Amino acid sequence: MMLSSVRLLQLALPLVKNHGFTRDALARSVMALPLSEAHTEPLSETSVSALFGSGDSSRRNLIKAWLDDGIRYMDTMPPGSSVNEVLRARLEYNEPVLQFLPEAFALLASPQSGLPPLDLRPALQHASTIADKACRITGDKSLQLAWYTRRMSLATIYSVSELHQLTSPDTAYTFLETLLHSSVSFKSSLNEVDLFSSYIVKSWRGIINSYGIL
Amino acid sequence: MLTRTLRLTAIAHLFCQGYANKATLTSTIYLNPSRSRDPAISTTPTTLTMRQQHALDSALRVDQAGEIAANWIYKGQFFVLGRDPTVGPLIQEMWDQEKKHLAVMDKLQVQHHIRPTILSGIAKIAGFGLGATTAIMGKEAAMACTEAVETVIGEHYDDQLKEMECLPQEHPSVPLLKSIVKEFRDDELEHLDIAVTHHSQRAPAHALLSSVVGVGCKVAIELCKRF
């Protein structure tokens, strides 16, 4: 896309809450330009197709721009914020356009070429990008495989909370908090199992040493 | 392989002389808690192009994976030869240095937001297996393994220094990163020098062993760059 279309996409984002992720929102973006450049009429269908792609491609571009803006929105969180605060802020970002999100996510999951019938890659990328951003903002210092498990667990928690938000917006934040709390408890239990296992290994090593095998 | 090793050994001698004279090492800045807020060790360049970001990502990912594998190679060697009065302390000394390298690489991973390799578990098992197997074959074979590994790693760090010229030098973390890679390259070449001094080239089927280990290291480097 050209630079002008990138600029127009940004101007279309505030229009999503009234017009949804539609070509109409894209067409009206020119009316939000500064006064000296603003158009009085929305763009024609041909212009929208030329600038943002034909058919649903233009809508996909608008949804992707909105998701990227959501990642930038997370950057506004102050340093030292907790994971709960960061993910909660990202859920709050959804609120103004919540009614349009099921259709937007369905569109992203629809394959452009027909096969496979459901393309989960955009959903996975959406959740993993948010989890990675949350880890960066909160100063996560996970290493090696823990780096992956931390992000996978946050991506899952966020995805489930977002799905919950689509059906029950009022309880989404409490639900998010509960999931995060459960994951901390689960991690703590795993650490205890790990510690206990290390004691067993050490005691067996001691027994083997006492027999003079090693 | 032999010519390359001799060339690197000669370089290693030169580096070791300089290394011994160094009062402080660059990497110590990462292990000093009082410097943790220094921008050179707590920030990452934000103006990187896609190509530069990719270069930094793959470089640090493979370096960290290499240090993990090196730690486990020495762990495997120490498991078998730890009680040997000649090579036991030597392996311990080289292992301690690799532990420090890994600690610094871990800090660099967090600082520059690098995705670590997903193959770290395989690197540990393969590293331990390689170290223990060569140690079972004898002291010379263990040293030949060290020689082959450190030859590839020394060359890899050297190539990486040239690649890092494309990064923006004005950000304080970049000159520091280059300095650390130089220091680690010198350490690896010092290990190579130790291995040659302790008769690595007397190992049975030295040329074959070196080639197999060298090719294995190169394949591992390429895999870790991507995964």
GROMACS .gro file of C-alpha atoms in nm:
model
  441
    1MET     CA    1   0.000   0.000   0.000
    2MET     CA    2   0.113   0.356  -0.070
    3LEU     CA    3   0.199   0.603   0.204
    4SER     CA    4  -0.128   0.794   0.146
    5SER     CA    5  -0.332   0.478   0.198
    6VAL     CA    6  -0.145   0.410   0.526
    7ARG     CA    7  -0.237   0.760   0.640
    8LEU     CA    8  -0.599   0.713   0.538
    9LEU     CA    9  -0.613   0.380   0.720
   10GLN     CA   10  -0.508   0.558   1.039
   11LEU     CA   11  -0.780   0.818   0.985
   12ALA     CA   12  -1.035   0.540   0.929
   13LEU     CA   13  -0.966   0.379   1.269
   14PRO     CA   14  -1.175   0.625   1.477
   15LEU     CA   15  -1.461   0.573   1.231
   16VAL     CA   16  -1.479   0.200   1.301
   17LYS     CA   17  -1.686   0.247   1.619
   18ASN     CA   18  -1.969   0.399   1.409
   19HIS     CA   19  -1.926   0.230   1.073
   20GLY     CA   20  -1.766  -0.102   1.164
   21PHE     CA   21  -1.482  -0.266   0.971
   22THR     CA   22  -1.642  -0.169   0.642
   23ARG     CA   23  -1.549  -0.016   0.312
   24ASP     CA   24  -1.773   0.271   0.414
   25ALA     CA   25  -1.539   0.355   0.705
   26LEU     CA   26  -1.248   0.352   0.460
   27ALA     CA   27  -1.435   0.569   0.211
   28ARG     CA   28  -1.510   0.826   0.481
   29SER     CA   29  -1.148   0.848   0.595
   30VAL     CA   30  -1.081   1.131   0.344
   31MET     CA   31  -1.341   1.341   0.521
   32ALA     CA   32  -1.130   1.323   0.840
   33LEU     CA   33  -0.824   1.479   0.674
   34PRO     CA   34  -0.709   1.825   0.798
   35LEU     CA   35  -0.936   2.104   0.680
   36SER     CA   36  -0.714   2.215   0.391
   37GLU     CA   37  -0.710   1.862   0.245
   38ALA     CA   38  -1.045   1.724   0.361
   39HIS     CA   39  -1.295   1.593   0.106
   40THR     CA   40  -1.660   1.677   0.136
   41GLU     CA   41  -1.770   1.343  -0.012
   42PRO     CA   42  -1.656   0.987   0.072
   43LEU     CA   43  -1.426   0.808  -0.171
   44SER     CA   44  -1.587   0.617  -0.456
   45GLU     CA   45  -1.592   0.235  -0.453
   46THR     CA   46  -1.327   0.234  -0.728
   47SER     CA   47  -1.097   0.460  -0.524
   48VAL     CA   48  -1.140   0.244  -0.211
   49SER     CA   49  -1.051  -0.066  -0.414
   50ALA     CA   50  -0.750   0.109  -0.571
   51LEU     CA   51  -0.620   0.232  -0.235
   52PHE     CA   52  -0.700  -0.054   0.002
   53GLY     CA   53  -0.771  -0.358  -0.215
   54SER     CA   54  -1.084  -0.500  -0.367
   55GLY     CA   55  -1.373  -0.662  -0.180
   56ASP     CA   56  -1.289  -0.808   0.159
   57SER     CA   57  -0.915  -0.739   0.116
   58SER     CA   58  -0.979  -0.376   0.204
   59ARG     CA   59  -1.168  -0.480   0.516
   60ARG     CA   60  -0.889  -0.718   0.616
   61ASN     CA   61  -0.642  -0.430   0.582
   62LEU     CA   62  -0.860  -0.214   0.805
   63ILE     CA   63  -0.885  -0.490   1.069
   64LYS     CA   64  -0.507  -0.545   1.062
   65ALA     CA   65  -0.446  -0.171   1.101
   66TRP     CA   66  -0.685  -0.168   1.398
   67LEU     CA   67  -0.504  -0.467   1.557
   68ASP     CA   68  -0.165  -0.295   1.505
   69ASP     CA   69  -0.307   0.016   1.669
   70GLY     CA   70  -0.411  -0.202   1.963
   71ILE     CA   71  -0.050  -0.310   2.007
   72ARG     CA   72   0.062   0.054   2.002
   73TYR     CA   73  -0.211   0.131   2.257
   74MET     CA   74  -0.054  -0.123   2.493
   75ASP     CA   75   0.269   0.080   2.475
   76THR     CA   76   0.093   0.365   2.658
   77MET     CA   77   0.092   0.155   2.976
   78PRO     CA   78   0.341   0.293   3.231
   79PRO     CA   79   0.658   0.089   3.299
   80GLY     CA   80   0.617  -0.150   3.587
   81SER     CA   81   0.252  -0.229   3.504
   82SER     CA   82   0.133  -0.578   3.594
   83VAL     CA   83   0.029  -0.838   3.335
   84ASN     CA   84  -0.329  -0.801   3.454
   85GLU     CA   85  -0.322  -0.424   3.397
   86VAL     CA   86  -0.170  -0.458   3.050
   87LEU     CA   87  -0.410  -0.727   2.928
   88ARG     CA   88  -0.702  -0.543   3.085
   89ALA     CA   89  -0.602  -0.228   2.894
   90ARG     CA   90  -0.598  -0.430   2.570
   91LEU     CA   91  -0.948  -0.562   2.644
   92GLU     CA   92  -1.062  -0.204   2.713
   93TYR     CA   93  -0.932  -0.108   2.369
   94ASN     CA   94  -1.185  -0.357   2.223
   95GLU     CA   95  -1.483  -0.201   2.398
   96PRO     CA   96  -1.584   0.075   2.151
   97VAL     CA   97  -1.596  -0.171   1.861
   98LEU     CA   98  -1.704  -0.482   2.050
   99GLN     CA   99  -2.022  -0.531   1.845
  100PHE     CA  100  -1.816  -0.549   1.523
  101LEU     CA  101  -1.545  -0.785   1.649
  102PRO     CA  102  -1.717  -1.125   1.597
  103GLU     CA  103  -1.762  -1.049   1.227
  104ALA     CA  104  -1.409  -0.905   1.201
  105PHE     CA  105  -1.252  -1.215   1.357
  106ALA     CA  106  -1.469  -1.439   1.138
  107LEU     CA  107  -1.345  -1.253   0.832
  108LEU     CA  108  -0.980  -1.294   0.938
  109ALA     CA  109  -1.037  -1.666   0.996
  110SER     CA  110  -1.195  -1.712   0.651
  111PRO     CA  111  -0.935  -1.832   0.404
  112GLN     CA  112  -0.879  -1.606   0.103
  113SER     CA  113  -0.833  -1.897  -0.138
  114GLY     CA  114  -1.108  -2.127  -0.010
  115LEU     CA  115  -0.889  -2.388   0.161
  116PRO     CA  116  -0.852  -2.483   0.442
  117PRO     CA  117  -1.209  -2.405   0.553
  118LEU     CA  118  -1.085  -2.225   0.865
  119ASP     CA  119  -0.756  -2.035   0.885
  120LEU     CA  120  -0.652  -2.008   1.250
  121ARG     CA  121  -0.315  -1.843   1.182
  122PRO     CA  122  -0.442  -1.481   1.212
  123ALA     CA  123  -0.607  -1.565   1.547
  124LEU     CA  124  -0.289  -1.730   1.675
  125GLN     CA  125  -0.077  -1.439   1.554
  126HIS     CA  126  -0.316  -1.189   1.717
  127ALA     CA  127  -0.297  -1.363   2.056
  128SER     CA  128   0.078  -1.429   2.043
  129THR     CA  129   0.157  -1.068   1.945
  130ILE     CA  130  -0.043  -0.940   2.242
  131ALA     CA  131   0.121  -1.192   2.477
  132ASP     CA  132   0.469  -1.096   2.356
  133LYS     CA  133   0.392  -0.725   2.394
  134ALA     CA  134   0.257  -0.783   2.746
  135CYS     CA  135   0.576  -0.969   2.836
  136ARG     CA  136   0.792  -0.685   2.705
  137ILE     CA  137   0.598  -0.415   2.889
  138THR     CA  138   0.605  -0.605   3.217
  139GLY     CA  139   0.979  -0.676   3.182
  140ASP     CA  140   0.946  -1.052   3.156
  141LYS     CA  141   1.287  -1.220   3.187
  142SER     CA  142   1.195  -1.575   3.084
  143LEU     CA  143   1.469  -1.775   2.916
  144GLN     CA  144   1.485  -2.073   2.684
  145LEU     CA  145   1.168  -2.288   2.687
  146ALA     CA  146   1.015  -2.081   2.970
  147TRP     CA  147   1.005  -1.793   2.717
  148TYR     CA  148   0.765  -1.998   2.503
  149THR     CA  149   0.555  -2.139   2.786
  150ARG     CA  150   0.506  -1.792   2.938
  151ARG     CA  151   0.386  -1.647   2.608
  152MET     CA  152   0.170  -1.946   2.526
  153SER     CA  153  -0.001  -1.928   2.863
  154LEU     CA  154  -0.064  -1.551   2.831
  155ALA     CA  155  -0.186  -1.590   2.471
  156THR     CA  156  -0.432  -1.858   2.582
  157ILE     CA  157  -0.553  -1.653   2.878
  158TYR     CA  158  -0.599  -1.344   2.662
  159SER     CA  159  -0.780  -1.535   2.384
  160VAL     CA  160  -1.021  -1.698   2.626
  161SER     CA  161  -1.085  -1.363   2.800
  162GLU     CA  162  -1.146  -1.193   2.467
  163LEU     CA  163  -1.394  -1.462   2.364
  164HIS     CA  164  -1.562  -1.419   2.701
  165GLN     CA  165  -1.571  -1.042   2.645
  166LEU     CA  166  -1.759  -1.089   2.317
  167THR     CA  167  -2.042  -1.271   2.492
  168SER     CA  168  -2.030  -1.115   2.838
  169PRO     CA  169  -1.843  -0.781   2.839
  170ASP     CA  170  -1.930  -0.694   3.199
  171THR     CA  171  -1.758  -0.993   3.357
  172ALA     CA  172  -1.457  -1.010   3.120
  173TYR     CA  173  -1.216  -0.831   3.353
  174THR     CA  174  -1.299  -1.047   3.654
  175PHE     CA  175  -1.268  -1.352   3.431
  176LEU     CA  176  -0.923  -1.236   3.312
  177GLU     CA  177  -0.811  -1.183   3.672
  178THR     CA  178  -0.934  -1.529   3.774
  179LEU     CA  179  -0.749  -1.696   3.486
  180LEU     CA  180  -0.426  -1.512   3.566
  181HIS     CA  181  -0.457  -1.608   3.932
  182SER     CA  182  -0.516  -1.974   3.839
  183SER     CA  183  -0.212  -1.976   3.610
  184VAL     CA  184   0.006  -1.841   3.893
  185SER     CA  185  -0.123  -2.115   4.126
  186PHE     CA  186  -0.064  -2.378   3.858
  187LYS     CA  187   0.292  -2.254   3.800
  188SER     CA  188   0.360  -2.257   4.172
  189SER     CA  189   0.233  -2.620   4.194
  190LEU     CA  190   0.458  -2.719   3.902
  191ASN     CA  191   0.759  -2.559   4.074
  192GLU     CA  192   0.684  -2.758   4.389
  193VAL     CA  193   0.660  -3.082   4.187
  194ASP     CA  194   0.991  -2.992   4.019
  195LEU     CA  195   1.156  -2.926   4.357
  196PHE     CA  196   1.022  -3.250   4.501
  197SER     CA  197   1.145  -3.445   4.195
  198SER     CA  198   1.492  -3.295   4.235
  199TYR     CA  199   1.499  -3.418   4.598
  200ILE     CA  200   1.404  -3.770   4.481
  201VAL     CA  201   1.680  -3.767   4.215
  202LYS     CA  202   1.932  -3.643   4.473
  203SER     CA  203   1.833  -3.909   4.725
  204TRP     CA  204   1.861  -4.186   4.461
  205ARG     CA  205   2.203  -4.052   4.361
  206GLY     CA  206   2.307  -4.069   4.728
  207ILE     CA  207   2.181  -4.429   4.756
  208ILE     CA  208   2.369  -4.530   4.438
  209ASN     CA  209   2.686  -4.356   4.563
  210SER     CA  210   2.660  -4.534   4.898
  211TYR     CA  211   2.665  -4.868   4.712
  212GLY     CA  212   2.987  -4.756   4.542
  213ILE     CA  213   2.836  -4.784   4.191
  214LEU     CA  214   2.939  -4.430   4.090
  215MET     CA  215   4.052  -2.847   0.878
  216LEU     CA  216   4.408  -2.887   1.012
  217THR     CA  217   4.535  -2.572   0.835
  218ARG     CA  218   4.237  -2.375   0.965
  219THR     CA  219   4.299  -2.501   1.318
  220LEU     CA  220   4.667  -2.409   1.302
  221ARG     CA  221   4.580  -2.061   1.175
  222LEU     CA  222   4.323  -2.012   1.451
  223THR     CA  223   4.565  -2.152   1.709
  224ALA     CA  224   4.823  -1.893   1.606
  225ILE     CA  225   4.557  -1.622   1.634
  226ALA     CA  226   4.457  -1.768   1.972
  227HIS     CA  227   4.813  -1.732   2.102
  228LEU     CA  228   4.812  -1.366   2.006
  229PHE     CA  229   4.471  -1.308   2.162
  230CYS     CA  230   4.564  -1.489   2.481
  231GLN     CA  231   4.865  -1.261   2.530
  232GLY     CA  232   4.638  -0.956   2.496
  233TYR     CA  233   4.367  -1.122   2.704
  234ALA     CA  234   4.604  -1.181   2.996
  235ASN     CA  235   4.687  -0.811   2.999
  236LYS     CA  236   4.328  -0.695   3.013
  237ALA     CA  237   4.248  -0.544   3.353
  238THR     CA  238   3.869  -0.572   3.314
  239LEU     CA  239   3.653  -0.762   3.071
  240THR     CA  240   3.368  -0.596   2.884
  241SER     CA  241   3.121  -0.869   2.978
  242THR     CA  242   3.156  -0.793   3.351
  243ILE     CA  243   2.931  -0.489   3.297
  244TYR     CA  244   2.641  -0.731   3.244
  245LEU     CA  245   2.715  -0.917   3.567
  246ASN     CA  246   2.744  -0.605   3.779
  247PRO     CA  247   2.404  -0.529   3.941
  248SER     CA  248   2.500  -0.165   4.004
  249ARG     CA  249   2.518  -0.107   3.625
  250SER     CA  250   2.178  -0.262   3.548
  251ARG     CA  251   2.023   0.075   3.453
  252ASP     CA  252   2.302   0.169   3.214
  253PRO     CA  253   2.138   0.238   2.872
  254ALA     CA  254   2.403   0.028   2.700
  255ILE     CA  255   2.283  -0.281   2.884
  256SER     CA  256   1.916  -0.200   2.940
  257THR     CA  257   1.798  -0.061   2.605
  258THR     CA  258   1.787  -0.182   2.247
  259PRO     CA  259   1.805   0.022   1.924
  260THR     CA  260   1.453   0.121   1.818
  261THR     CA  261   1.533   0.242   1.467
  262LEU     CA  262   1.646  -0.088   1.317
  263THR     CA  263   1.534  -0.181   0.967
  264MET     CA  264   1.377  -0.524   0.911
  265ARG     CA  265   1.712  -0.651   0.779
  266GLN     CA  266   1.906  -0.519   1.078
  267GLN     CA  267   1.651  -0.657   1.324
  268HIS     CA  268   1.668  -0.995   1.154
  269ALA     CA  269   2.050  -0.989   1.168
  270LEU     CA  270   2.047  -0.904   1.540
  271ASP     CA  271   1.776  -1.163   1.617
  272SER     CA  272   1.946  -1.454   1.443
  273ALA     CA  273   2.292  -1.357   1.573
  274LEU     CA  274   2.191  -1.349   1.938
  275ARG     CA  275   1.963  -1.652   1.908
  276VAL     CA  276   2.240  -1.867   1.766
  277ASP     CA  277   2.499  -1.731   2.012
  278GLN     CA  278   2.280  -1.813   2.309
  279ALA     CA  279   2.206  -2.161   2.170
  280GLY     CA  280   2.579  -2.213   2.113
  281GLU     CA  281   2.660  -2.122   2.472
  282ILE     CA  282   2.388  -2.359   2.599
  283ALA     CA  283   2.534  -2.642   2.389
  284ALA     CA  284   2.891  -2.556   2.495
  285ASN     CA  285   2.790  -2.568   2.863
  286TRP     CA  286   2.641  -2.913   2.817
  287ILE     CA  287   2.940  -3.040   2.617
  288TYR     CA  288   3.168  -2.947   2.908
  289LYS     CA  289   2.914  -3.089   3.151
  290GLY     CA  290   2.928  -3.420   2.959
  291GLN     CA  291   3.307  -3.417   2.951
  292PHE     CA  292   3.326  -3.331   3.320
  293PHE     CA  293   3.080  -3.610   3.403
  294VAL     CA  294   3.327  -3.862   3.260
  295LEU     CA  295   3.666  -3.696   3.314
  296GLY     CA  296   3.591  -3.475   3.615
  297ARG     CA  297   3.812  -3.682   3.845
  298ASP     CA  298   4.108  -3.690   3.606
  299PRO     CA  299   4.385  -3.482   3.768
  300THR     CA  300   4.517  -3.350   3.434
  301VAL     CA  301   4.213  -3.257   3.230
  302GLY     CA  302   3.948  -3.240   3.507
  303PRO     CA  303   4.050  -2.891   3.629
  304LEU     CA  304   4.097  -2.773   3.270
  305ILE     CA  305   3.746  -2.880   3.172
  306GLN     CA  306   3.610  -2.717   3.488
  307GLU     CA  307   3.790  -2.391   3.405
  308MET     CA  308   3.658  -2.384   3.046
  309TRP     CA  309   3.311  -2.480   3.168
  310ASP     CA  310   3.313  -2.191   3.420
  311GLN     CA  311   3.395  -1.952   3.138
  312GLU     CA  312   3.108  -2.091   2.928
  313LYS     CA  313   2.873  -2.047   3.226
  314LYS     CA  314   2.967  -1.679   3.233
  315HIS     CA  315   2.914  -1.652   2.856
  316LEU     CA  316   2.566  -1.803   2.890
  317ALA     CA  317   2.476  -1.567   3.176
  318VAL     CA  318   2.571  -1.270   2.955
  319MET     CA  319   2.386  -1.411   2.652
  320ASP     CA  320   2.074  -1.456   2.865
  321LYS     CA  321   2.092  -1.088   2.961
  322LEU     CA  322   2.141  -0.990   2.595
  323GLN     CA  323   1.835  -1.197   2.497
  324VAL     CA  324   1.617  -1.007   2.744
  325GLN     CA  325   1.771  -0.668   2.659
  326HIS     CA  326   1.721  -0.697   2.283
  327HIS     CA  327   1.386  -0.884   2.303
  328ILE     CA  328   1.517  -1.185   2.115
  329ARG     CA  329   1.314  -1.499   2.070
  330PRO     CA  330   1.533  -1.780   2.205
  331THR     CA  331   1.578  -2.095   2.002
  332ILE     CA  332   1.309  -2.357   2.047
  333LEU     CA  333   1.580  -2.620   2.007
  334SER     CA  334   1.747  -2.553   2.343
  335GLY     CA  335   1.637  -2.891   2.482
  336ILE     CA  336   1.790  -3.071   2.183
  337ALA     CA  337   2.107  -2.859   2.215
  338LYS     CA  338   2.143  -2.971   2.578
  339ILE     CA  339   2.095  -3.340   2.503
  340ALA     CA  340   2.317  -3.333   2.193
  341GLY     CA  341   2.583  -3.129   2.377
  342PHE     CA  342   2.592  -3.361   2.677
  343GLY     CA  343   2.596  -3.666   2.448
  344LEU     CA  344   2.882  -3.529   2.239
  345GLY     CA  345   3.087  -3.427   2.544
  346ALA     CA  346   3.036  -3.756   2.729
  347THR     CA  347   3.092  -3.976   2.421
  348THR     CA  348   3.420  -3.809   2.323
  349ALA     CA  349   3.533  -3.814   2.687
  350ILE     CA  350   3.465  -4.191   2.701
  351MET     CA  351   3.683  -4.224   2.387
  352GLY     CA  352   3.969  -4.070   2.584
  353LYS     CA  353   4.125  -3.742   2.697
  354GLU     CA  354   4.265  -3.670   2.352
  355ALA     CA  355   3.927  -3.730   2.186
  356ALA     CA  356   3.763  -3.495   2.439
  357MET     CA  357   4.023  -3.230   2.354
  358ALA     CA  358   3.971  -3.296   1.980
  359CYS     CA  359   3.599  -3.234   2.033
  360THR     CA  360   3.680  -2.906   2.210
  361GLU     CA  361   3.920  -2.813   1.931
  362ALA     CA  362   3.662  -2.881   1.656
  363VAL     CA  363   3.378  -2.703   1.838
  364GLU     CA  364   3.583  -2.399   1.932
  365THR     CA  365   3.724  -2.372   1.578
  366VAL     CA  366   3.373  -2.344   1.433
  367ILE     CA  367   3.251  -2.114   1.712
  368GLY     CA  368   3.560  -1.890   1.688
  369GLU     CA  369   3.506  -1.852   1.313
  370HIS     CA  370   3.134  -1.796   1.365
  371TYR     CA  371   3.197  -1.513   1.612
  372ASP     CA  372   3.450  -1.364   1.371
  373ASP     CA  373   3.197  -1.367   1.084
  374GLN     CA  374   2.937  -1.220   1.313
  375LEU     CA  375   3.157  -0.922   1.399
  376LYS     CA  376   3.165  -0.833   1.028
  377GLU     CA  377   2.786  -0.871   1.002
  378MET     CA  378   2.739  -0.639   1.301
  379GLU     CA  379   2.892  -0.354   1.104
  380CYS     CA  380   2.545  -0.307   0.950
  381LEU     CA  381   2.394  -0.216   1.291
  382PRO     CA  382   2.362   0.152   1.394
  383GLN     CA  383   2.684   0.224   1.580
  384GLU     CA  384   2.548   0.535   1.757
  385HIS     CA  385   2.331   0.332   1.996
  386PRO     CA  386   2.542   0.252   2.307
  387SER     CA  387   2.439  -0.114   2.312
  388VAL     CA  388   2.588  -0.188   1.969
  389PRO     CA  389   2.958  -0.109   2.036
  390LEU     CA  390   2.922  -0.295   2.367
  391LEU     CA  391   2.772  -0.597   2.189
  392LYS     CA  392   3.058  -0.602   1.939
  393SER     CA  393   3.308  -0.578   2.222
  394ILE     CA  394   3.143  -0.873   2.397
  395VAL     CA  395   3.144  -1.085   2.082
  396LYS     CA  396   3.516  -1.004   2.044
  397GLU     CA  397   3.581  -1.105   2.405
  398PHE     CA  398   3.389  -1.432   2.365
  399ARG     CA  399   3.567  -1.509   2.039
  400ASP     CA  400   3.900  -1.464   2.221
  401ASP     CA  401   3.781  -1.692   2.502
  402GLU     CA  402   3.677  -1.961   2.254
  403LEU     CA  403   4.012  -1.934   2.077
  404GLU     CA  404   4.183  -1.967   2.414
  405HIS     CA  405   3.991  -2.294   2.466
  406LEU     CA  406   4.104  -2.405   2.122
  407ASP     CA  407   4.461  -2.328   2.221
  408ILE     CA  408   4.424  -2.529   2.544
  409ALA     CA  409   4.281  -2.826   2.350
  410VAL     CA  410   4.569  -2.828   2.100
  411THR     CA  411   4.826  -2.792   2.380
  412HIS     CA  412   4.671  -3.094   2.551
  413HIS     CA  413   4.723  -3.322   2.251
  414SER     CA  414   4.388  -3.299   2.076
  415GLN     CA  415   4.560  -3.393   1.752
  416ARG     CA  416   4.671  -3.726   1.897
  417ALA     CA  417   4.309  -3.840   1.920
  418PRO     CA  418   4.219  -4.154   1.725
  419ALA     CA  419   4.081  -4.066   1.379
  420HIS     CA  420   4.137  -3.699   1.461
  421ALA     CA  421   4.058  -3.573   1.110
  422LEU     CA  422   3.735  -3.773   1.088
  423LEU     CA  423   3.627  -3.676   1.439
  424SER     CA  424   3.700  -3.308   1.376
  425SER     CA  425   3.512  -3.311   1.046
  426VAL     CA  426   3.205  -3.482   1.193
  427VAL     CA  427   3.191  -3.248   1.495
  428GLY     CA  428   3.262  -2.941   1.276
  429VAL     CA  429   2.985  -3.025   1.028
  430GLY     CA  430   2.747  -3.098   1.317
  431CYS     CA  431   2.821  -2.756   1.468
  432LYS     CA  432   2.761  -2.580   1.136
  433VAL     CA  433   2.427  -2.757   1.087
  434ALA     CA  434   2.329  -2.666   1.444
  435ILE     CA  435   2.418  -2.299   1.382
  436GLU     CA  436   2.198  -2.284   1.071
  437LEU     CA  437   1.908  -2.455   1.249
  438CYS     CA  438   1.927  -2.228   1.553
  439LYS     CA  439   1.936  -1.916   1.333
  440ARG     CA  440   1.595  -2.014   1.197
  441PHE     CA  441   1.426  -2.194   1.486
   0.00000   0.00000   0.00000
